[in-house]
Short mmCIF file of C-alpha atoms in Angstrom, two decimals:
data_model
loop_
_atom_site.label_atom_id
_atom_site.label_comp_id
_atom_site.label_asym_id
_atom_site.label_seq_id
_atom_site.Cartn_x
_atom_site.Cartn_y
_atom_site.Cartn_z
CA MET N 1 -4.45 17.05 21.88
CA ASP N 2 -3.46 20.65 21.42
CA SER N 3 -3.22 22.09 17.95
CA LYS N 4 0.48 21.27 17.44
CA ILE N 5 1.10 20.05 13.89
CA ILE N 6 2.59 16.55 13.78
CA SER N 7 4.69 15.74 10.73
CA PRO N 8 3.26 13.18 8.27
CA ALA N 9 6.39 11.06 8.73
CA VAL N 10 5.71 10.72 12.45
CA ILE N 11 2.04 9.92 11.81
CA GLY N 12 3.10 7.40 9.22
CA ARG N 13 5.15 5.55 11.83
CA LEU N 14 2.40 5.36 14.48
CA PRO N 15 0.61 2.30 13.01
CA ARG N 16 3.88 0.37 13.06
CA TYR N 17 4.46 1.24 16.74
CA TYR N 18 0.90 0.18 17.41
CA ARG N 19 1.43 -3.14 15.65
CA TYR N 20 4.62 -3.99 17.57
CA LEU N 21 3.11 -2.93 20.92
CA GLY N 22 0.01 -5.05 20.21
CA ASP N 23 2.26 -8.08 19.60
CA LEU N 24 4.23 -7.37 22.83
CA LYS N 25 1.00 -7.03 24.78
CA ASP N 26 -0.25 -10.33 23.34
CA GLU N 27 3.01 -11.97 24.44
CA GLY N 28 2.45 -10.70 28.01
CA VAL N 29 5.29 -8.15 28.00
CA GLU N 30 4.51 -5.44 30.56
CA ARG N 31 7.33 -2.94 30.18
CA ILE N 32 9.79 -2.13 27.41
CA SER N 33 12.62 0.38 27.18
CA SER N 34 13.13 2.54 24.11
CA GLN N 35 16.38 0.65 23.57
CA GLU N 36 14.63 -2.73 23.47
CA LEU N 37 11.88 -1.39 21.24
CA SER N 38 14.57 0.10 19.02
CA GLU N 39 16.26 -3.31 18.56
CA LEU N 40 12.95 -5.01 17.83
CA MET N 41 11.79 -2.43 15.29
CA LYS N 42 15.20 -1.66 13.80
CA VAL N 43 14.89 2.09 14.29
CA THR N 44 17.08 4.18 16.61
CA ALA N 45 16.05 4.65 20.26
CA SER N 46 16.43 8.38 19.77
CA GLN N 47 13.90 8.35 16.91
CA ILE N 48 11.44 6.50 19.11
CA ARG N 49 11.86 9.04 21.92
CA GLN N 50 11.56 11.96 19.49
CA ASP N 51 8.45 10.49 17.92
CA PHE N 52 6.80 9.88 21.29
CA ASN N 53 7.75 13.36 22.52
CA ASN N 54 5.39 14.76 19.90
CA PHE N 55 2.61 13.32 22.04
CA GLY N 56 3.98 14.18 25.47
CA GLY N 57 6.44 11.30 25.71
CA PHE N 58 4.02 8.71 27.11
CA GLY N 59 5.66 8.84 30.54
CA GLN N 60 8.75 6.68 30.38
CA GLN N 61 9.58 6.26 34.07
CA GLY N 62 11.93 3.88 35.85
CA TYR N 63 12.32 0.93 33.50
CA GLY N 64 10.87 1.81 30.16
CA TYR N 65 7.31 2.24 28.95
CA ASN N 66 4.21 0.48 30.17
CA VAL N 67 3.34 -1.59 27.07
CA GLU N 68 -0.43 -1.71 27.54
CA TYR N 69 -0.65 2.02 28.38
CA LEU N 70 1.47 2.95 25.35
CA TYR N 71 -0.58 0.63 23.11
CA ASN N 72 -3.82 2.17 24.27
CA GLU N 73 -2.57 5.75 23.98
CA ILE N 74 -1.29 5.24 20.44
CA GLY N 75 -4.55 3.50 19.60
CA LYS N 76 -6.46 6.57 20.79
CA LEU N 77 -4.25 8.84 18.69
CA LEU N 78 -5.02 6.63 15.73
CA GLY N 79 -8.70 7.03 16.33
CA LEU N 80 -9.15 3.34 17.17
CA HIS N 81 -11.09 3.94 20.38
CA GLU N 82 -14.16 4.71 18.29
CA ASN N 83 -15.79 2.87 15.40
CA HIS N 84 -15.49 4.05 11.84
CA HIS N 85 -18.15 3.43 9.27
CA LEU N 86 -17.02 2.65 5.72
CA ILE N 87 -18.51 1.97 2.33
CA ILE N 88 -16.69 0.41 -0.59
CA ILE N 89 -17.23 1.64 -4.10
CA GLY N 90 -16.50 -1.30 -6.40
CA ALA N 91 -17.53 -4.93 -5.85
CA GLY N 92 -14.81 -6.48 -7.98
CA ASN N 93 -12.13 -8.82 -6.65
CA LEU N 94 -10.39 -6.13 -4.64
CA GLY N 95 -13.61 -4.71 -3.13
CA ARG N 96 -14.69 -8.21 -2.18
CA ALA N 97 -11.32 -9.02 -0.62
CA LEU N 98 -11.40 -5.82 1.49
CA THR N 99 -14.97 -6.48 2.66
CA ASN N 100 -14.03 -9.91 3.90
CA TYR N 101 -10.86 -8.79 5.71
CA SER N 102 -11.85 -9.40 9.33
CA ASN N 103 -8.76 -7.59 10.66
CA PHE N 104 -10.35 -4.24 9.84
CA GLU N 105 -13.54 -4.96 11.75
CA ASN N 106 -11.54 -6.02 14.79
CA ARG N 107 -9.96 -2.56 14.77
CA GLY N 108 -13.34 -0.79 14.61
CA PHE N 109 -13.50 -0.28 10.84
CA ILE N 110 -16.99 -1.44 9.97
CA PHE N 111 -17.98 -1.93 6.36
CA GLU N 112 -21.60 -0.81 6.09
CA GLY N 113 -22.23 -1.00 2.35
CA ILE N 114 -20.78 -1.89 -1.04
CA PHE N 115 -21.70 -0.36 -4.41
CA ASP N 116 -21.12 -1.24 -8.03
CA GLN N 117 -22.23 0.00 -11.43
CA ASN N 118 -22.49 -3.47 -12.93
CA PRO N 119 -26.20 -4.45 -12.98
CA ALA N 120 -25.22 -8.15 -12.80
CA LEU N 121 -23.62 -7.58 -9.36
CA ILE N 122 -26.39 -5.49 -7.80
CA GLY N 123 -28.33 -7.47 -5.23
CA LYS N 124 -25.56 -10.05 -4.88
CA LYS N 125 -24.41 -10.94 -1.34
CA ILE N 126 -20.76 -10.33 -0.36
CA GLY N 127 -20.28 -11.55 3.19
CA GLU N 128 -22.97 -9.75 5.19
CA LEU N 129 -23.43 -7.01 2.59
CA THR N 130 -25.63 -6.71 -0.49
CA VAL N 131 -24.26 -4.87 -3.51
CA MET N 132 -26.15 -1.61 -4.12
CA PRO N 133 -26.37 0.57 -7.23
CA MET N 134 -24.16 3.66 -7.53
CA GLU N 135 -27.17 6.01 -7.47
CA GLU N 136 -27.70 5.21 -3.82
CA ILE N 137 -24.24 6.26 -2.60
CA GLU N 138 -25.21 9.75 -1.43
CA SER N 139 -28.35 8.76 0.45
CA PHE N 140 -26.57 5.80 2.07
CA ILE N 141 -23.65 7.97 3.28
CA LEU N 142 -26.04 10.35 4.96
CA ALA N 143 -28.32 7.69 6.45
CA HIS N 144 -25.51 5.58 7.92
CA SER N 145 -23.06 8.27 9.15
CA ILE N 146 -20.33 6.97 6.88
CA ASP N 147 -16.97 8.62 7.55
CA ILE N 148 -14.55 6.72 5.29
CA VAL N 149 -15.08 5.82 1.62
CA VAL N 150 -13.00 3.10 -0.05
CA ILE N 151 -12.56 3.51 -3.79
CA ALA N 152 -11.87 0.15 -5.45
CA ILE N 153 -12.84 0.82 -9.06
CA PRO N 154 -10.71 1.37 -12.17
CA LYS N 155 -9.22 4.81 -12.63
CA THR N 156 -11.72 5.94 -15.25
CA GLY N 157 -14.58 6.35 -12.78
CA ALA N 158 -12.61 7.12 -9.66
CA VAL N 159 -12.30 10.91 -9.93
CA ALA N 160 -16.06 11.42 -10.50
CA VAL N 161 -16.96 9.16 -7.59
CA ALA N 162 -14.51 10.96 -5.31
CA ASP N 163 -16.15 14.29 -6.18
CA ARG N 164 -19.57 12.85 -5.37
CA VAL N 165 -18.59 11.58 -1.89
CA VAL N 166 -16.67 14.74 -1.06
CA ASN N 167 -19.84 16.70 -1.89
CA CYS N 168 -21.60 14.54 0.70
CA GLY N 169 -19.16 15.74 3.36
CA ILE N 170 -16.76 12.76 3.37
CA LYS N 171 -13.36 13.77 4.75
CA ALA N 172 -11.43 10.52 4.33
CA ILE N 173 -10.92 8.46 1.17
CA TRP N 174 -8.95 5.20 0.95
CA ASN N 175 -8.05 5.09 -2.73
CA PHE N 176 -7.08 1.90 -4.54
CA ALA N 177 -7.78 3.32 -8.03
CA HIS N 178 -4.66 3.69 -10.12
CA THR N 179 -4.90 7.48 -10.26
CA ASP N 180 -4.37 10.46 -7.98
CA LEU N 181 -7.55 12.12 -6.71
CA ASN N 182 -7.71 15.90 -6.50
CA VAL N 183 -9.69 16.74 -3.40
CA PRO N 184 -10.30 20.01 -1.62
CA ASP N 185 -8.27 21.02 1.46
CA GLY N 186 -9.56 19.27 4.54
CA VAL N 187 -10.18 15.97 2.74
CA VAL N 188 -7.52 13.30 3.25
CA VAL N 189 -6.72 10.67 0.65
CA GLU N 190 -4.65 7.64 1.54
CA ASN N 191 -3.50 5.97 -1.69
CA VAL N 192 -2.73 2.28 -2.09
CA HIS N 193 -1.26 2.11 -5.57
CA LEU N 194 -0.53 -1.60 -5.84
CA SER N 195 1.14 -1.37 -9.25
CA ASP N 196 3.47 1.36 -8.00
CA SER N 197 4.50 -0.87 -5.12
CA LEU N 198 5.17 -3.78 -7.44
CA MET N 199 7.22 -1.59 -9.77
CA LYS N 200 9.53 -0.59 -6.91
CA LEU N 201 10.29 -4.29 -6.49
CA SER N 202 11.02 -4.79 -10.18
CA TYR N 203 13.21 -1.67 -10.20
CA THR N 204 15.37 -3.28 -7.57
CA LEU N 205 15.48 -6.61 -9.38
CA SER N 206 16.35 -4.89 -12.64
CA THR N 207 19.14 -2.85 -11.03
CA LYS N 208 20.61 -5.95 -9.41
CA ASN N 209 20.60 -7.76 -12.74
CA ASN N 210 22.28 -4.85 -14.47
CA SER N 211 24.96 -4.53 -11.84
CA VAL N 212 25.94 -8.16 -12.39
CA ASP N 213 26.82 -7.41 -16.02
CA MET Y 1 23.31 2.09 -15.57
CA ASP Y 2 26.51 2.80 -13.73
CA SER Y 3 26.79 1.90 -10.07
CA LYS Y 4 25.56 5.25 -8.70
CA ILE Y 5 23.26 4.75 -5.75
CA ILE Y 6 19.82 6.25 -6.29
CA SER Y 7 17.94 7.29 -3.16
CA PRO Y 8 14.87 5.24 -2.21
CA ALA Y 9 12.77 8.46 -2.31
CA VAL Y 10 13.64 8.98 -6.00
CA ILE Y 11 12.93 5.35 -6.79
CA GLY Y 12 9.65 5.62 -4.93
CA ARG Y 13 8.59 8.47 -7.24
CA LEU Y 14 9.43 6.69 -10.52
CA PRO Y 15 6.21 4.65 -10.72
CA ARG Y 16 4.17 7.83 -10.38
CA TYR Y 17 6.10 9.50 -13.21
CA TYR Y 18 5.54 6.37 -15.26
CA ARG Y 19 1.81 6.45 -14.59
CA TYR Y 20 1.41 10.11 -15.59
CA LEU Y 21 3.56 9.69 -18.70
CA GLY Y 22 1.53 6.65 -19.71
CA ASP Y 23 -1.66 8.67 -19.41
CA LEU Y 24 -0.15 11.53 -21.46
CA LYS Y 25 1.03 9.06 -24.13
CA ASP Y 26 -2.47 7.55 -24.28
CA GLU Y 27 -3.90 11.05 -24.76
CA GLY Y 28 -1.55 11.57 -27.71
CA VAL Y 29 0.66 14.20 -26.03
CA GLU Y 30 4.08 14.16 -27.69
CA ARG Y 31 6.15 16.64 -25.72
CA ILE Y 32 5.87 18.06 -22.22
CA SER Y 33 7.99 20.58 -20.33
CA SER Y 34 9.04 19.99 -16.72
CA GLN Y 35 6.84 23.00 -15.83
CA GLU Y 36 3.72 21.41 -17.36
CA LEU Y 37 4.50 18.03 -15.79
CA SER Y 38 5.01 19.86 -12.48
CA GLU Y 39 1.57 21.43 -12.63
CA LEU Y 40 -0.07 18.13 -13.55
CA MET Y 41 1.65 16.13 -10.83
CA LYS Y 42 1.69 18.82 -8.19
CA VAL Y 43 5.42 18.61 -7.53
CA THR Y 44 7.99 21.32 -8.26
CA ALA Y 45 9.63 21.48 -11.67
CA SER Y 46 12.98 21.56 -9.95
CA GLN Y 47 12.22 18.28 -8.19
CA ILE Y 48 11.35 16.70 -11.52
CA ARG Y 49 14.60 17.90 -13.09
CA GLN Y 50 16.62 16.72 -10.08
CA ASP Y 51 14.94 13.33 -10.10
CA PHE Y 52 15.56 12.89 -13.82
CA ASN Y 53 19.16 14.06 -13.51
CA ASN Y 54 19.85 10.90 -11.47
CA PHE Y 55 19.34 9.00 -14.71
CA GLY Y 56 21.12 11.35 -17.08
CA GLY Y 57 18.29 13.86 -17.48
CA PHE Y 58 16.43 12.10 -20.29
CA GLY Y 59 17.51 14.74 -22.79
CA GLN Y 60 15.20 17.67 -22.41
CA GLN Y 61 15.91 19.67 -25.59
CA GLY Y 62 14.06 22.53 -27.18
CA TYR Y 63 10.52 22.28 -25.92
CA GLY Y 64 10.38 19.81 -23.07
CA TYR Y 65 10.69 16.05 -22.93
CA ASN Y 66 9.60 13.55 -25.56
CA VAL Y 67 6.71 11.80 -23.73
CA GLU Y 68 7.03 8.40 -25.36
CA TYR Y 69 10.81 8.30 -24.98
CA LEU Y 70 10.61 9.32 -21.34
CA TYR Y 71 7.85 6.78 -20.68
CA ASN Y 72 9.89 4.00 -22.25
CA GLU Y 73 13.11 4.97 -20.47
CA ILE Y 74 11.45 5.07 -17.05
CA GLY Y 75 9.75 1.77 -17.87
CA LYS Y 76 13.16 0.26 -18.54
CA LEU Y 77 14.51 1.61 -15.25
CA LEU Y 78 11.53 0.02 -13.53
CA GLY Y 79 12.37 -3.30 -15.09
CA LEU Y 80 9.14 -3.31 -17.16
CA HIS Y 81 10.85 -4.17 -20.45
CA GLU Y 82 11.14 -7.75 -19.28
CA ASN Y 83 8.64 -10.17 -17.79
CA HIS Y 84 8.64 -11.07 -14.13
CA HIS Y 85 7.38 -14.39 -12.86
CA LEU Y 86 5.47 -14.39 -9.60
CA ILE Y 87 3.89 -16.84 -7.21
CA ILE Y 88 1.35 -16.03 -4.54
CA ILE Y 89 1.43 -17.70 -1.16
CA GLY Y 90 -2.10 -17.64 0.19
CA ALA Y 91 -5.29 -18.30 -1.80
CA GLY Y 92 -7.60 -16.34 0.49
CA ASN Y 93 -9.58 -13.31 -0.64
CA LEU Y 94 -6.53 -11.12 -1.06
CA GLY Y 95 -4.50 -13.73 -2.92
CA ARG Y 96 -7.43 -14.34 -5.25
CA ALA Y 97 -7.95 -10.61 -5.84
CA LEU Y 98 -4.26 -10.13 -6.73
CA THR Y 99 -4.28 -13.13 -9.09
CA ASN Y 100 -7.20 -11.70 -10.99
CA TYR Y 101 -5.81 -8.16 -11.30
CA SER Y 102 -5.20 -7.91 -15.02
CA ASN Y 103 -3.25 -4.63 -14.66
CA PHE Y 104 -0.23 -6.52 -13.37
CA GLU Y 105 -0.09 -8.92 -16.29
CA ASN Y 106 -0.28 -5.99 -18.73
CA ARG Y 107 2.90 -4.68 -17.14
CA GLY Y 108 4.74 -7.97 -17.48
CA PHE Y 109 4.08 -9.34 -13.97
CA ILE Y 110 2.92 -12.88 -14.65
CA PHE Y 111 1.39 -14.97 -11.92
CA GLU Y 112 2.62 -18.51 -12.43
CA GLY Y 113 1.32 -20.28 -9.36
CA ILE Y 114 -0.70 -19.96 -6.14
CA PHE Y 115 -0.21 -21.94 -2.93
CA ASP Y 116 -2.22 -22.53 0.23
CA GLN Y 117 -2.03 -24.72 3.29
CA ASN Y 118 -5.77 -25.32 3.44
CA PRO Y 119 -6.46 -28.81 2.00
CA ALA Y 120 -9.96 -27.68 1.00
CA LEU Y 121 -8.49 -25.12 -1.39
CA ILE Y 122 -5.81 -27.30 -2.98
CA GLY Y 123 -6.76 -28.23 -6.52
CA LYS Y 124 -9.31 -25.39 -6.79
CA LYS Y 125 -9.09 -23.16 -9.89
CA ILE Y 126 -8.46 -19.42 -9.44
CA GLY Y 127 -8.58 -17.79 -12.82
CA GLU Y 128 -6.04 -19.78 -14.90
CA LEU Y 129 -4.23 -21.13 -11.86
CA THR Y 130 -4.72 -24.22 -9.69
CA VAL Y 131 -4.03 -23.96 -5.96
CA MET Y 132 -1.02 -26.05 -4.99
CA PRO Y 133 0.12 -27.35 -1.57
CA MET Y 134 2.75 -25.43 0.38
CA GLU Y 135 5.21 -28.35 0.13
CA GLU Y 136 5.67 -27.65 -3.57
CA ILE Y 137 6.81 -24.03 -3.24
CA GLU Y 138 10.52 -24.69 -3.50
CA SER Y 139 10.40 -27.04 -6.47
CA PHE Y 140 7.99 -24.71 -8.30
CA ILE Y 141 10.19 -21.65 -7.76
CA LEU Y 142 13.17 -23.46 -9.24
CA ALA Y 143 11.28 -25.07 -12.15
CA HIS Y 144 9.55 -21.84 -13.25
CA SER Y 145 12.31 -19.23 -12.77
CA ILE Y 146 10.16 -17.34 -10.26
CA ASP Y 147 11.69 -14.00 -9.31
CA ILE Y 148 9.02 -12.37 -7.12
CA VAL Y 149 7.04 -13.99 -4.28
CA VAL Y 150 3.81 -12.46 -3.01
CA ILE Y 151 2.98 -13.25 0.61
CA ALA Y 152 -0.74 -13.01 1.21
CA ILE Y 153 -1.19 -15.07 4.38
CA PRO Y 154 -1.77 -14.07 8.01
CA LYS Y 155 1.24 -12.93 9.96
CA THR Y 156 1.65 -16.18 11.92
CA GLY Y 157 3.01 -18.11 8.91
CA ALA Y 158 4.59 -15.26 6.99
CA VAL Y 159 8.05 -15.20 8.55
CA ALA Y 160 8.64 -18.94 8.04
CA VAL Y 161 7.49 -18.80 4.42
CA ALA Y 162 9.72 -15.82 3.73
CA ASP Y 163 12.70 -17.79 5.05
CA ARG Y 164 11.82 -20.69 2.78
CA VAL Y 165 11.65 -18.64 -0.41
CA VAL Y 166 14.80 -16.67 0.46
CA ASN Y 167 16.59 -19.99 0.82
CA CYS Y 168 15.48 -20.76 -2.74
CA GLY Y 169 17.27 -17.63 -3.97
CA ILE Y 170 14.27 -15.28 -4.18
CA LYS Y 171 15.45 -11.63 -4.03
CA ALA Y 172 12.09 -9.80 -4.08
CA ILE Y 173 9.10 -10.27 -1.76
CA TRP Y 174 5.81 -8.38 -1.99
CA ASN Y 175 4.51 -8.72 1.55
CA PHE Y 176 0.86 -8.24 2.48
CA ALA Y 177 1.14 -10.06 5.84
CA HIS Y 178 0.66 -7.76 8.80
CA THR Y 179 4.20 -8.17 10.06
CA ASP Y 180 7.69 -7.09 9.10
CA LEU Y 181 9.90 -9.71 7.52
CA ASN Y 182 13.56 -9.96 8.48
CA VAL Y 183 15.44 -10.87 5.36
CA PRO Y 184 19.16 -10.96 4.58
CA ASP Y 185 20.92 -8.11 2.80
CA GLY Y 186 20.32 -8.31 -0.90
CA VAL Y 187 16.69 -9.34 -0.54
CA VAL Y 188 14.10 -6.58 -1.01
CA VAL Y 189 10.75 -6.54 0.72
CA GLU Y 190 8.00 -4.19 -0.39
CA ASN Y 191 5.35 -4.07 2.32
CA VAL Y 192 1.67 -3.32 1.74
CA HIS Y 193 0.34 -3.04 5.27
CA LEU Y 194 -3.31 -2.31 4.56
CA SER Y 195 -4.27 -1.82 8.20
CA ASP Y 196 -1.47 0.71 8.71
CA SER Y 197 -2.76 2.68 5.75
CA LEU Y 198 -6.29 2.69 7.10
CA MET Y 199 -5.09 3.78 10.52
CA LYS Y 200 -3.39 6.83 8.99
CA LEU Y 201 -6.82 7.85 7.69
CA SER Y 202 -8.48 7.37 11.03
CA TYR Y 203 -5.70 9.32 12.74
CA THR Y 204 -6.55 12.27 10.54
CA LEU Y 205 -10.27 11.93 11.16
CA SER Y 206 -9.71 11.63 14.86
CA THR Y 207 -7.47 14.74 14.96
CA LYS Y 208 -10.05 16.73 13.00
CA ASN Y 209 -12.79 15.74 15.41
CA ASN Y 210 -10.67 16.71 18.39
CA SER Y 211 -9.76 20.04 16.93
CA VAL Y 212 -13.46 20.92 16.55
CA ASP Y 213 -13.94 20.66 20.31
#
């Protein structure tokens, strides 16, 4: 890759392309045109071509794209050709659910450790992992080449924990805490605010009900 | 509300305003200017005013907005002044984590039932709920005035289940399955594709690593 800046909107669409191409590959489809992909994904063919042109176009020749090639190339862009090493802060229900989600491991996202501040949880087994105390976060990150930290604790402790892991050199945080983290430039936070997502649904329901009146 | 169409981008920002205003209210802040809110939320004051003008502006008079009034008004827009009744399809790790997330219940999102196809899970207690068989989904939806269905099963079964609940009149689906659901007009799907979110992080890590070379 050269240093061309790709817009966040394009990057945000890459995982969805990757998901559809993976399904097509699994179904044995070898080639697909941008028009067919467009109908499948319900986006315009011109958007698909524009998105792909950010990355050199992926060589559409003759009849459409080679599905497996395109899948592999987008996978490489997404950093899926190498393993990532994660820890989870928070061994509550959400932390446990994420740890046990085998999909992530299949994609090369390997959960190496889980931490909690609750003494009753420390030492407990969650899948293959044993819950460790919060004091050990820094030494564990350094010893295990951790590159992604998952924050799955309530908002009260999230900001302080984010500061700690950023000080250890972590550049990527997957944040489930119900708060925004302020991190320095060069650190990326991907937020999953579940309540926000649910509220968007109830907004729509509420508006529908009102418009019936 | 009149029938003015509000853009999805504006709607998408409402939960974040609501979150910040809730924190301000809890801290005892009574009034806030768009400029102060702008600094706190790291968006421009003009965006805030534009967003709020979609809903009549919320009466900024003298010094700034009344925090509690604004919080309550946005809550009403988000449909949080009334309870919503949810069921979860899928009693795996994720379904269990969602059921036990007390934040949702505090906002009026009440989990009424949980369903799974695994006979070993049926009859098991998860928090206050008992896992029910998939055959009972339709009758339960009708008997309990369910308005939101949460899909927390693998992608293979998700499309068929979505069709079933839509046929029961469900207008809002919170989808955690790793696939897009095709639903008729008038039904809203809010997707939480966790793998997609994680891939956006690894894209950024991957790009950083490449740019060091």
